[in-house]
Coordinates of C-alpha atoms in Angstrom, one line a residue:
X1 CA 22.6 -8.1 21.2
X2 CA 19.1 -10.0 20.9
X3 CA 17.7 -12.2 24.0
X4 CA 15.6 -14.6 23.7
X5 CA 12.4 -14.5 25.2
X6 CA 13.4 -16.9 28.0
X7 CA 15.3 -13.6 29.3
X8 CA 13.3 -12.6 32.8
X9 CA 13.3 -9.0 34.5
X10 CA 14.1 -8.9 37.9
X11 CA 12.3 -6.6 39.8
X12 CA 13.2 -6.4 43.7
X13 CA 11.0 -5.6 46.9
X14 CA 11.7 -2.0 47.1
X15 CA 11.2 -1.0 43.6
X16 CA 8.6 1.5 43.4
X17 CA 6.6 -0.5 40.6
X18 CA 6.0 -2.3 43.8
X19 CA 2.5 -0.7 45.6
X20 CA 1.7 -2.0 49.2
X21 CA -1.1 -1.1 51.4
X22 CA -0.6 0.6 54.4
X23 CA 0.3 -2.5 56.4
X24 CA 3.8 -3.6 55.1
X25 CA 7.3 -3.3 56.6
X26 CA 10.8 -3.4 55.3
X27 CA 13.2 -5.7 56.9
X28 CA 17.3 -4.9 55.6
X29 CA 18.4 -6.7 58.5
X30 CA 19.4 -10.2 56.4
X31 CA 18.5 -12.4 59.3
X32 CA 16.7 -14.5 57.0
X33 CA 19.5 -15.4 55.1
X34 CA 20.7 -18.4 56.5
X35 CA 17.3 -20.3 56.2
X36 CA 16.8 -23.5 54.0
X37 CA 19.4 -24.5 51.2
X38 CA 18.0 -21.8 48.5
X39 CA 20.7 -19.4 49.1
X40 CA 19.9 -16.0 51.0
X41 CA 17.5 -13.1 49.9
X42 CA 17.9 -11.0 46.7
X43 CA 19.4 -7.6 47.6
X44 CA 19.3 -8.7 51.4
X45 CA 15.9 -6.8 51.8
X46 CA 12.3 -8.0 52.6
X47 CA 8.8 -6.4 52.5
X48 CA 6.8 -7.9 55.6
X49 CA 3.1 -7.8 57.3
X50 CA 1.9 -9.8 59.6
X51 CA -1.8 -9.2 58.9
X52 CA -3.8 -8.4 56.4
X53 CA -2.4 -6.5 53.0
X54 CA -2.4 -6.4 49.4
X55 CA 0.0 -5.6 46.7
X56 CA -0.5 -4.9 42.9
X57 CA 2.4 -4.8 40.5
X58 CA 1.8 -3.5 36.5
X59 CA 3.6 -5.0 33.9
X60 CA 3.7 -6.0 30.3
X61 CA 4.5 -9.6 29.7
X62 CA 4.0 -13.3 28.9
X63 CA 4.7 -14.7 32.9
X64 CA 5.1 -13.5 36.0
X65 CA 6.1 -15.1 39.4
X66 CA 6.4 -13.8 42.9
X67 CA 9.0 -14.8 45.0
X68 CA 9.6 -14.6 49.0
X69 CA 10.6 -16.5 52.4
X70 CA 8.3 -18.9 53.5
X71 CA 8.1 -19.7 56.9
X72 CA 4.6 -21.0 57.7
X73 CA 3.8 -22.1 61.4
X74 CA 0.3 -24.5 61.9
X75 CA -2.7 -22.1 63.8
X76 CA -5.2 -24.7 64.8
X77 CA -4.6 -26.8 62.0
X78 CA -4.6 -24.5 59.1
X79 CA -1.6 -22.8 57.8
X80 CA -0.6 -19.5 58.8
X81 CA 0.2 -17.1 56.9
X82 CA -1.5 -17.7 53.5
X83 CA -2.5 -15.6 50.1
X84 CA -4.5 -15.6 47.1
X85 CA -3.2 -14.2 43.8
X86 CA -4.8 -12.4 41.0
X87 CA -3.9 -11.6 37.4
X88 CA -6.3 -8.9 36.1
X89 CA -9.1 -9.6 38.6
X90 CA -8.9 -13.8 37.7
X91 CA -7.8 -15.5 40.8
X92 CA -4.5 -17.8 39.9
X93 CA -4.6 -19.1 44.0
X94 CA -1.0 -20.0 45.3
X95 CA 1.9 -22.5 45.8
X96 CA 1.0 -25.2 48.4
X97 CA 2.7 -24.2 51.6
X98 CA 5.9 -25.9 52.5
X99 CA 6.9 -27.2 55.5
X100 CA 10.5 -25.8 56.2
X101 CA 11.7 -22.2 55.7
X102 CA 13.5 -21.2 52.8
X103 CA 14.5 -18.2 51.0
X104 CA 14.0 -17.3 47.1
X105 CA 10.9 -19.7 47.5
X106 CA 7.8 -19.3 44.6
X107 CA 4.8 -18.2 46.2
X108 CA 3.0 -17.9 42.9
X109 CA 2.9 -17.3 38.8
X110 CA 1.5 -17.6 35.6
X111 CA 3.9 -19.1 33.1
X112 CA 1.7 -18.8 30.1
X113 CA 0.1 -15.5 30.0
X114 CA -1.2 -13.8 26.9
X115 CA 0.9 -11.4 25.6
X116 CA 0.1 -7.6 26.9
X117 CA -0.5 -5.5 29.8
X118 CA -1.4 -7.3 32.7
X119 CA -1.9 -6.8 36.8
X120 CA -0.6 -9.0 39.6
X121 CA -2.4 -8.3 43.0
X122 CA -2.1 -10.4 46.1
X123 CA -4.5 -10.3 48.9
X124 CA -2.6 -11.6 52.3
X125 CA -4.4 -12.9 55.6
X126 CA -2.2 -13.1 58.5
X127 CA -2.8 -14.4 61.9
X128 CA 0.2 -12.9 63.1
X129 CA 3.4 -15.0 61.5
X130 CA 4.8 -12.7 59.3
X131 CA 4.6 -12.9 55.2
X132 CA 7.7 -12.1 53.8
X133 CA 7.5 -11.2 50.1
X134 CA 11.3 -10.8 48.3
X135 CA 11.3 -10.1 44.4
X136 CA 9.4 -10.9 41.2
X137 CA 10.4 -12.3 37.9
X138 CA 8.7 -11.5 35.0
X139 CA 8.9 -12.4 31.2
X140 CA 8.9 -8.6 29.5
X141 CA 7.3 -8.0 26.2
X142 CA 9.2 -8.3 22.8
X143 CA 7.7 -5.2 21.8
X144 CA 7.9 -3.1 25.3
X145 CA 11.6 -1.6 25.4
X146 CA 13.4 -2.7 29.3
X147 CA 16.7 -1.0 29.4
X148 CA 18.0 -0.4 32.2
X149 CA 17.1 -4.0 34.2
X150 CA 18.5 -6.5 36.1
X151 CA 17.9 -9.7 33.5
X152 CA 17.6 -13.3 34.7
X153 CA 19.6 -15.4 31.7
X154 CA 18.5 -19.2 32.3
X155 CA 21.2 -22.1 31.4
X156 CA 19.0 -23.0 28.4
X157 CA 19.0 -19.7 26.6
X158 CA 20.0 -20.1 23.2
X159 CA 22.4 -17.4 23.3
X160 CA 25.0 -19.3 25.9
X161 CA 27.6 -21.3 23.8
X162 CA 28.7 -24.5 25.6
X163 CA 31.0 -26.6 24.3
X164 CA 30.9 -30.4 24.1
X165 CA 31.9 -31.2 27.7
X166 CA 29.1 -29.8 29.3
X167 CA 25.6 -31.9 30.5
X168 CA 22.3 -31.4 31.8
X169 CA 22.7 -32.4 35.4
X170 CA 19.5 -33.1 37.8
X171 CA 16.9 -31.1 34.8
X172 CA 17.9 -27.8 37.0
X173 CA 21.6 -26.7 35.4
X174 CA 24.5 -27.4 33.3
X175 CA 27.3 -29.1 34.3
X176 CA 31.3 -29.6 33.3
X177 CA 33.6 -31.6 35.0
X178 CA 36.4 -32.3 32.7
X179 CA 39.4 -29.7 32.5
X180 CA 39.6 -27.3 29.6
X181 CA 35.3 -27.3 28.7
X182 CA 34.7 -23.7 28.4
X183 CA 31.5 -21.5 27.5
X184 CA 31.0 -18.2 26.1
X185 CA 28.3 -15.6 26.6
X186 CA 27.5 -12.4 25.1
X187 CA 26.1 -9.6 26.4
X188 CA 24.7 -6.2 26.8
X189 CA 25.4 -4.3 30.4
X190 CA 27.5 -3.3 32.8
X191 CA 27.8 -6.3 35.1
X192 CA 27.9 -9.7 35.2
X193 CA 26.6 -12.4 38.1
X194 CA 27.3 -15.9 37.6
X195 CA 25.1 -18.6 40.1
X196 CA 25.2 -22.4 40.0
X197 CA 24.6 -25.0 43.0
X198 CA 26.8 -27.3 44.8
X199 CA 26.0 -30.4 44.4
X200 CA 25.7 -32.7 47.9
X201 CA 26.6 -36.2 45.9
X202 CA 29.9 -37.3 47.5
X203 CA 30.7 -38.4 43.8
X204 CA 30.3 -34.6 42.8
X205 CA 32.2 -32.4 45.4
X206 CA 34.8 -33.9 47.2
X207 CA 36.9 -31.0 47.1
X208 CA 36.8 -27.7 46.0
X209 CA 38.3 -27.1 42.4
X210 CA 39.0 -23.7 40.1
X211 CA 38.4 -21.7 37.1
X212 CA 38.9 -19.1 35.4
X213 CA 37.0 -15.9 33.1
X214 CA 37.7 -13.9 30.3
X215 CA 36.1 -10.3 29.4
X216 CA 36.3 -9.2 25.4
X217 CA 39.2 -11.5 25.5
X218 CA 41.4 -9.4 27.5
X219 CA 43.9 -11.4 29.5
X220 CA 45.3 -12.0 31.7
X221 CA 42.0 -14.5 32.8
X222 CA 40.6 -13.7 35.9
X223 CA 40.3 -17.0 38.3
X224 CA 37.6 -17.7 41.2
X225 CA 37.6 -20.9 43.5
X226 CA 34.2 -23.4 43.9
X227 CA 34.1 -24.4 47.4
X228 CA 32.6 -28.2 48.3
X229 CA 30.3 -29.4 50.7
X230 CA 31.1 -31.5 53.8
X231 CA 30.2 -35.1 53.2
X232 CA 26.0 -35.4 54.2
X233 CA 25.2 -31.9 53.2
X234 CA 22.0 -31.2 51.0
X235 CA 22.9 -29.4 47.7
X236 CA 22.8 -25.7 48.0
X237 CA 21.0 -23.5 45.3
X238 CA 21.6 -20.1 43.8
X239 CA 25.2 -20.2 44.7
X240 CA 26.9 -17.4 42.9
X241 CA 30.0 -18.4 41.6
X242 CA 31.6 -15.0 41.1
X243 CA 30.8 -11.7 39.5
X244 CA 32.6 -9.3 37.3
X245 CA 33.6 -5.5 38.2
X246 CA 31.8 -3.0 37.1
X247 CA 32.4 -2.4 33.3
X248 CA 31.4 0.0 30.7
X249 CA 27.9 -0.1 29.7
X250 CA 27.6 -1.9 26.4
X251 CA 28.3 -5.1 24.5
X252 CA 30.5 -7.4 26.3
X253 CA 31.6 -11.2 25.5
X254 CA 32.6 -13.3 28.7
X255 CA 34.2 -16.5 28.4
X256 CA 34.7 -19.4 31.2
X257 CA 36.9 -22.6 31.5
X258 CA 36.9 -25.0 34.0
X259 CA 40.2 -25.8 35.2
X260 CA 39.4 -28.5 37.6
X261 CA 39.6 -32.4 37.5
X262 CA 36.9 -34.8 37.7
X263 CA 36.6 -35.8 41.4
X264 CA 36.6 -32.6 42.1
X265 CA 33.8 -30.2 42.8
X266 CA 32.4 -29.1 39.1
X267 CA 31.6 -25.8 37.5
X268 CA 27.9 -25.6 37.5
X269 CA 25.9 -22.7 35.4
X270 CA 21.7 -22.1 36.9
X271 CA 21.5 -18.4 36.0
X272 CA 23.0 -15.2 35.1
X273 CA 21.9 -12.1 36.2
X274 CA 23.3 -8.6 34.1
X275 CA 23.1 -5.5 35.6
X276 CA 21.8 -2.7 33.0
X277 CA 21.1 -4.9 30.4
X278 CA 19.3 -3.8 27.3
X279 CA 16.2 -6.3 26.6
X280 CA 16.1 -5.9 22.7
X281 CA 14.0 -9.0 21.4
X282 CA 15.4 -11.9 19.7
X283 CA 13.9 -14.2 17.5
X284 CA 11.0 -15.9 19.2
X285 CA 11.1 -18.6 20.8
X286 CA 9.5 -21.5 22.7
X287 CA 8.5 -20.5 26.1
X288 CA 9.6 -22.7 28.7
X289 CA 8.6 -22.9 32.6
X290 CA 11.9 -22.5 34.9
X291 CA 13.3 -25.1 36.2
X292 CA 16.1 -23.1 38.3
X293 CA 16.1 -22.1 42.0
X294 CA 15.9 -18.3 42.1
X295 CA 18.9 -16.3 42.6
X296 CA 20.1 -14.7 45.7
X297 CA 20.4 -10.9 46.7
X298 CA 23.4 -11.4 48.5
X299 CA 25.4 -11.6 45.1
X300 CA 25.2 -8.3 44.2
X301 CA 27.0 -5.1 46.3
X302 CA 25.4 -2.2 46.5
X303 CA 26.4 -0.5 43.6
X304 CA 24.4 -3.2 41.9
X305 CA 20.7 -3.4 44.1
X306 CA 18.1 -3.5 41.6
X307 CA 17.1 0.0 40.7
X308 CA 13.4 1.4 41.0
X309 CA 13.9 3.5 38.1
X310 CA 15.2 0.5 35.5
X311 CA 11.8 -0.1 34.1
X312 CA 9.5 2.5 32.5
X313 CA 6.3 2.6 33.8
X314 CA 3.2 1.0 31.8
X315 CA 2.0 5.0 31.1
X316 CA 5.5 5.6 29.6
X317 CA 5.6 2.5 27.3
X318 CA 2.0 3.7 26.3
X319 CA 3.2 7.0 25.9
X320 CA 5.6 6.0 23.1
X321 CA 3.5 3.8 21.5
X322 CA 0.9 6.5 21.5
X323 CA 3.6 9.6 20.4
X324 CA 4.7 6.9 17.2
X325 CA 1.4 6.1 16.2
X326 CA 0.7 10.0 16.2
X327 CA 3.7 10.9 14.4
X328 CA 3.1 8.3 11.5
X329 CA -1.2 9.7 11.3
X330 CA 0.4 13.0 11.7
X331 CA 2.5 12.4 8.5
X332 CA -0.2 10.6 6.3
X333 CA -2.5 13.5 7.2
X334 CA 0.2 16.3 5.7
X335 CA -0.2 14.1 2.5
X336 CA -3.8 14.0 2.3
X337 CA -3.4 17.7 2.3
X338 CA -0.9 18.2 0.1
X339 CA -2.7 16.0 -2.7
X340 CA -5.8 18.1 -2.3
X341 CA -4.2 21.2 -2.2
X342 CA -2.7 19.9 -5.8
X343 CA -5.4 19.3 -7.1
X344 CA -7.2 22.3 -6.2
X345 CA -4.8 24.7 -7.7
X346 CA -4.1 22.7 -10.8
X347 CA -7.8 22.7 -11.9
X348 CA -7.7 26.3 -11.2
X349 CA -5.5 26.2 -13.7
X350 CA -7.0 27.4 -16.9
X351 CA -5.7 26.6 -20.5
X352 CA -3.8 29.9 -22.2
X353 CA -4.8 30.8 -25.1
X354 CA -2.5 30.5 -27.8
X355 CA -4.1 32.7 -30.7
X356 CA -3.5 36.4 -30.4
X357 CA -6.8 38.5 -30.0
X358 CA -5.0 41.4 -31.1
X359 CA -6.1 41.5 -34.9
X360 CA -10.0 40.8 -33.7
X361 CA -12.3 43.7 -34.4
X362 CA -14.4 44.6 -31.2
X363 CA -17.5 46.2 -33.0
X364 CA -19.0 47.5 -29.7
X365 CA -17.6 48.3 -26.3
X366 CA -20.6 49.0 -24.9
X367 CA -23.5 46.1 -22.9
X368 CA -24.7 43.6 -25.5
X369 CA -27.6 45.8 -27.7
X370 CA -30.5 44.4 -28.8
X371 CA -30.8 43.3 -32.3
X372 CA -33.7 43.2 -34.5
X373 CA -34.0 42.5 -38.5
X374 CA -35.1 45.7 -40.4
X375 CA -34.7 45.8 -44.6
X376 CA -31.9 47.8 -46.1
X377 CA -31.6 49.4 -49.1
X378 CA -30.2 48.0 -52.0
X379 CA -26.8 48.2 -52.8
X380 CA -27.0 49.6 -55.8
X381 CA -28.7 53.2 -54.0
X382 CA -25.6 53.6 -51.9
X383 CA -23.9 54.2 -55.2
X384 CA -20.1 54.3 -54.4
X385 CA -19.8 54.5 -51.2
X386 CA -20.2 51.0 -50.6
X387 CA -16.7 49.5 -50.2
X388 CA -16.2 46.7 -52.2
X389 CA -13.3 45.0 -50.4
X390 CA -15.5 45.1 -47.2
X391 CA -14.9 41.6 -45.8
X392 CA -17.9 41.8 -43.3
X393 CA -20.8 42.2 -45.7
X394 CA -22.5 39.3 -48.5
X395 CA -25.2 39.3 -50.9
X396 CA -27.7 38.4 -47.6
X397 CA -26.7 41.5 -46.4
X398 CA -27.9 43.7 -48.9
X399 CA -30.9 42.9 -48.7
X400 CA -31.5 42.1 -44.7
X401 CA -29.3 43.4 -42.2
X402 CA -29.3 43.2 -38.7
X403 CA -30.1 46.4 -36.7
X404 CA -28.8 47.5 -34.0
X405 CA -30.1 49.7 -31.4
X406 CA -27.9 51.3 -29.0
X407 CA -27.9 53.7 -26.4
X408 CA -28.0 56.9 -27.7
X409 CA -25.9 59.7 -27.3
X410 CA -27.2 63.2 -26.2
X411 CA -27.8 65.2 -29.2
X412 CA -24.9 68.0 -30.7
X413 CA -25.6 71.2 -30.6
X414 CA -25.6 71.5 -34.7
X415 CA -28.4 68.7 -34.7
X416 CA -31.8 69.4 -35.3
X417 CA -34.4 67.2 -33.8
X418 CA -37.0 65.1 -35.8
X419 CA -40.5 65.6 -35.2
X420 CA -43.5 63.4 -35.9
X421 CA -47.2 63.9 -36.2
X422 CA -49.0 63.3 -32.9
X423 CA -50.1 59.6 -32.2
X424 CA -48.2 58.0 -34.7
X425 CA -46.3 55.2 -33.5
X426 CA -42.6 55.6 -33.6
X427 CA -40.6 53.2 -35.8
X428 CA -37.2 52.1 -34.6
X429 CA -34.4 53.9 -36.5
X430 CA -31.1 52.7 -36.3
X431 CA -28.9 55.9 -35.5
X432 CA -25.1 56.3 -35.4
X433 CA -22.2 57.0 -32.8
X434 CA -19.8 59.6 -34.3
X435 CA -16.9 57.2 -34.1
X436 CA -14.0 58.6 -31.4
X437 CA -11.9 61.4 -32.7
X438 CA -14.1 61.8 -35.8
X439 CA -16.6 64.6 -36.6
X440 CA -20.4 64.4 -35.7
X441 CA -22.4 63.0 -38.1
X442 CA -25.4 65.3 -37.9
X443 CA -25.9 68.9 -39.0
X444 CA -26.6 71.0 -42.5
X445 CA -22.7 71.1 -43.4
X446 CA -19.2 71.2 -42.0
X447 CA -19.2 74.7 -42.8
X448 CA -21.4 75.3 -40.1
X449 CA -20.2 73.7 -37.5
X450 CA -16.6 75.3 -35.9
X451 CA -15.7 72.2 -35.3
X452 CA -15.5 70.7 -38.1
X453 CA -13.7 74.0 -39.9
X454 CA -10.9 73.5 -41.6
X455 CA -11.5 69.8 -41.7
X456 CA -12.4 67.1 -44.5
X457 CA -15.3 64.6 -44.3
X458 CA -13.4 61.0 -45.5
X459 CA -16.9 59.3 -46.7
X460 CA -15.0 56.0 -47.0
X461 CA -13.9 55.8 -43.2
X462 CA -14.8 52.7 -41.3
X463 CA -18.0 53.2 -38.2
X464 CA -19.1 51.4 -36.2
X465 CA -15.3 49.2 -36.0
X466 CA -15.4 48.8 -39.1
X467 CA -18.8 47.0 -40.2
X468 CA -19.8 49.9 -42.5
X469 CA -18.5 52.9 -43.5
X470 CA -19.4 56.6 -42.8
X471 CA -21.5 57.6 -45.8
X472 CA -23.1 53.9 -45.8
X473 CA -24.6 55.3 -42.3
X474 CA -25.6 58.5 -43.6
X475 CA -27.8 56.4 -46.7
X476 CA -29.2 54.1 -44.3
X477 CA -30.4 57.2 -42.0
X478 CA -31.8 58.9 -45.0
X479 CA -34.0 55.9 -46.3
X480 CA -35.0 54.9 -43.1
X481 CA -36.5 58.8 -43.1
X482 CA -38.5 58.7 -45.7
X483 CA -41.3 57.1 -44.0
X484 CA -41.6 59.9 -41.3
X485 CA -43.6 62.7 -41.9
X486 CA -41.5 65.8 -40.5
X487 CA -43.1 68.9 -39.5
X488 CA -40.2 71.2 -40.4
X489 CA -36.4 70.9 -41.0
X490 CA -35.3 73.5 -38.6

């Protein structure tokens, strides 16, 4: 269920949230509870000092108020005791003291807080009458997560569907006083407190009258009596009505009828408190300043004291906050990577080549040889061992063609080195790789040579990979020697 944001967390005296100085005492005794017409304690405890203290609660909210016994005495004219309240370090002073003693009494508050983490601290001085402080009420965050609490549901909440019988009575509650008006209420929890007042008009309360309640429904109705006043009493305050038994945690719809006359004392609504409830924001709403008496401790049994665990702490709710906002960088990080890392292997990525390299003639396996332009012969002296379906030579070609010189290969035994005269300049002479699993190239004959016995010389076959045949080498080497002056053919 949603609550609006009217909805108040209750959080007693000895809750833990609660730090005290040094100074402090707790009183379980209830003798308190009898003072004034505000009903008696919450919870039937009180933290105490009768010097001087502090106290700092943590919370994060829109209002906070702190509520206690007063029961001020006059010390040589001044009041005694007396306090000074804080919110984040800004003093916010204190209610004006009152002159009688009453219980559930507001000793001070901000009802229009900014919306966030805040800190209430209250600095006591004490001339020896005691201080009694009882429970605070604050107005939780939409955003902060308060399961587990005891919530503080005031008459004007939205969510509480009276029907048309029922009336504003005295700006502090609701009011019904003709048989048959009924009201409905949902709810999330696992117990249900219902306080009103009795009113002191003679008009209002002659005697006491009866009603009855309804949970999910389920009959058979479940009555409870509203007692009246004798005639001259004051009007008493955060009088609880009746509560419900324990029921299973969860969402719950209670409905009440008023089966009374008019005359009679009437069913009156100021608060209701739920035990466990589940504060999941509603819709926002207008924040309004309470104009209820606070409720009592007596109403609730044991079983249902406010608990000190209920609330997370202010570290745990930033905790959570902290763990989602990680989570959700976390995520959008792993992205980030994921795109680069995409990117990076897809322009690794190289286009394939679709054309086959297998038909493409590799002249030369070897490094990259220098190349330098020499004459050639004419065609017409290599007679016909030029090929003429050679594909890799033109016109251009016959007369210049590139040279290539390569490392060369240590001589054969068959081959007969050149020799020139002394001093003269060597000229560059292209010279030829016997081409693999083909016959040297060099020597008188194949006769000669054992290896090439038994073998014939194909003139036509394609050297160097097939830019120029065999015998077109062997004219090219000749020409190119007749410019060297040899000493002897050995």
């Amino acid at each position: 269920m949603a609550l609006s944001r009217t909805a108040k967390v209750i959080v007693d005296d000895v809750d833990s949230r609660v730090q005290y100085s040094q100074q402090w005492f707790v009183d379980n005794t209830g003798k308190t509870n009898n003072l004034g017409n505000f009903g008696p304690t919450f919870g039937n405890t009180l933290h105490g000092v009768n010097t001087s203290a502090s106290l700092k609660f943590d919370f994060i909210g829109t209002s906070i108020t702190l509520f206690g016994t007063t029961d001020i005495r006059q010390h040589r004219g001044s009041a005694d005791p007396t306090c000074e309240c804080f919110i984040d370090g800004v003093s916010i002073g204190a209610t004006n003291p009152f002159r009688f003693a009453e219980n559930n009494w507001p000793l001070c508050g901000n009802e229009t807080l900014a919306d966030g983490a805040h800190t209430l601290t209250v600095n006591v001085n004490s001339r020896g009458q005691t201080f009694w402080v009882d429970y605070l009420a604050f107005t939780p965050s939409p955003i902060v997560s308060t399961a587990n609490e005891i919530y503080q549901i005031q008459d004007t909440d939205p969510g509480i569907q009276y029907d048309s019988n029922w009336q504003s009575f005295a700006t502090v509650t609701q009011l019904a006083d003709q048989k048959g008006s009924s009201v409905s209420f949902s709810f999330f929890g696992s117990q249900l407190s219902w306080f009103g007042i009795i009113p002191g008009e003679p008009s209002l309360s002659q005697s006491p009258s009866l009603a009855t309640y309804t949970i999910d429904g389920n009959l058979p109705a479940t009555p409870f009596a509203i007692r009246s006043l004798p005639r001259g009493s004051s009007t008493l305050h955060n009088e609880r009505l009746f509560q419900t038994p324990v029921l299973l945690n969860g969402l719950h719809t209670i409905s009440v009828t008023y089966e009374g006359e008019r005359g009679l004392t009437p069913l009156t609504l100021d608060y209701l408190l739920i035990q466990n409830g589940t504060g999941i924001p509603g819709a926002p709403t207008t924040l309004t300043a309470s104009t209820t008496t606070t409720p009592t401790s007596s109403t609730l049994p044991p079983s249902t004291t406010p608990s000190s665990l209920g609330l997370a702490s202010n570290n745990e709710r930033r905790t959570n906050v902290a763990a989602i906002v990680g989570g959700l960088l976390g995520v959008f990080a792993l992205l980030i990577i994921c795109a680069i890392l995409y990117r990076y292997f897809k322009n690794r990525e190289k286009p394939s080549d679709t054309k086959s390299n297998s038909n493409k003639i590799q002249p030369f396996v070897q490094p990259p040889p220098m190349i330098q332009r020499q004459p050639t012969p004419d065609s017409r002296s290599l007679g016909s061992n030029r090929s003429p379906d050679d594909p890799f030579r033109t016109e251009a070609q016959d007369t210049v063609q590139d040279t290539i010189i390569v490392r060369q290969p240590q001589p054969r035994r068959n081959q007969r080195p050149v020799s020139r005269p002394v001093g003269e300049r060597p000229r560059q002479v292209r010279q030829s790789m016997p081409p693999p699993n083909s016959p040297a190239t060099a020597g008188p004959s194949s006769a000669s040579d054992p290896t090439l016995a038994g073998s014939r010389l194909d003139e036509d076959v394609s050297y160097y990979g097939g830019y120029q045949t065999w015998a077109q080498n062997k004219a090219l080497e000749a020409e190119a020697s007749k410019g060297l002056n040899r000493d002897s053919y050995m």
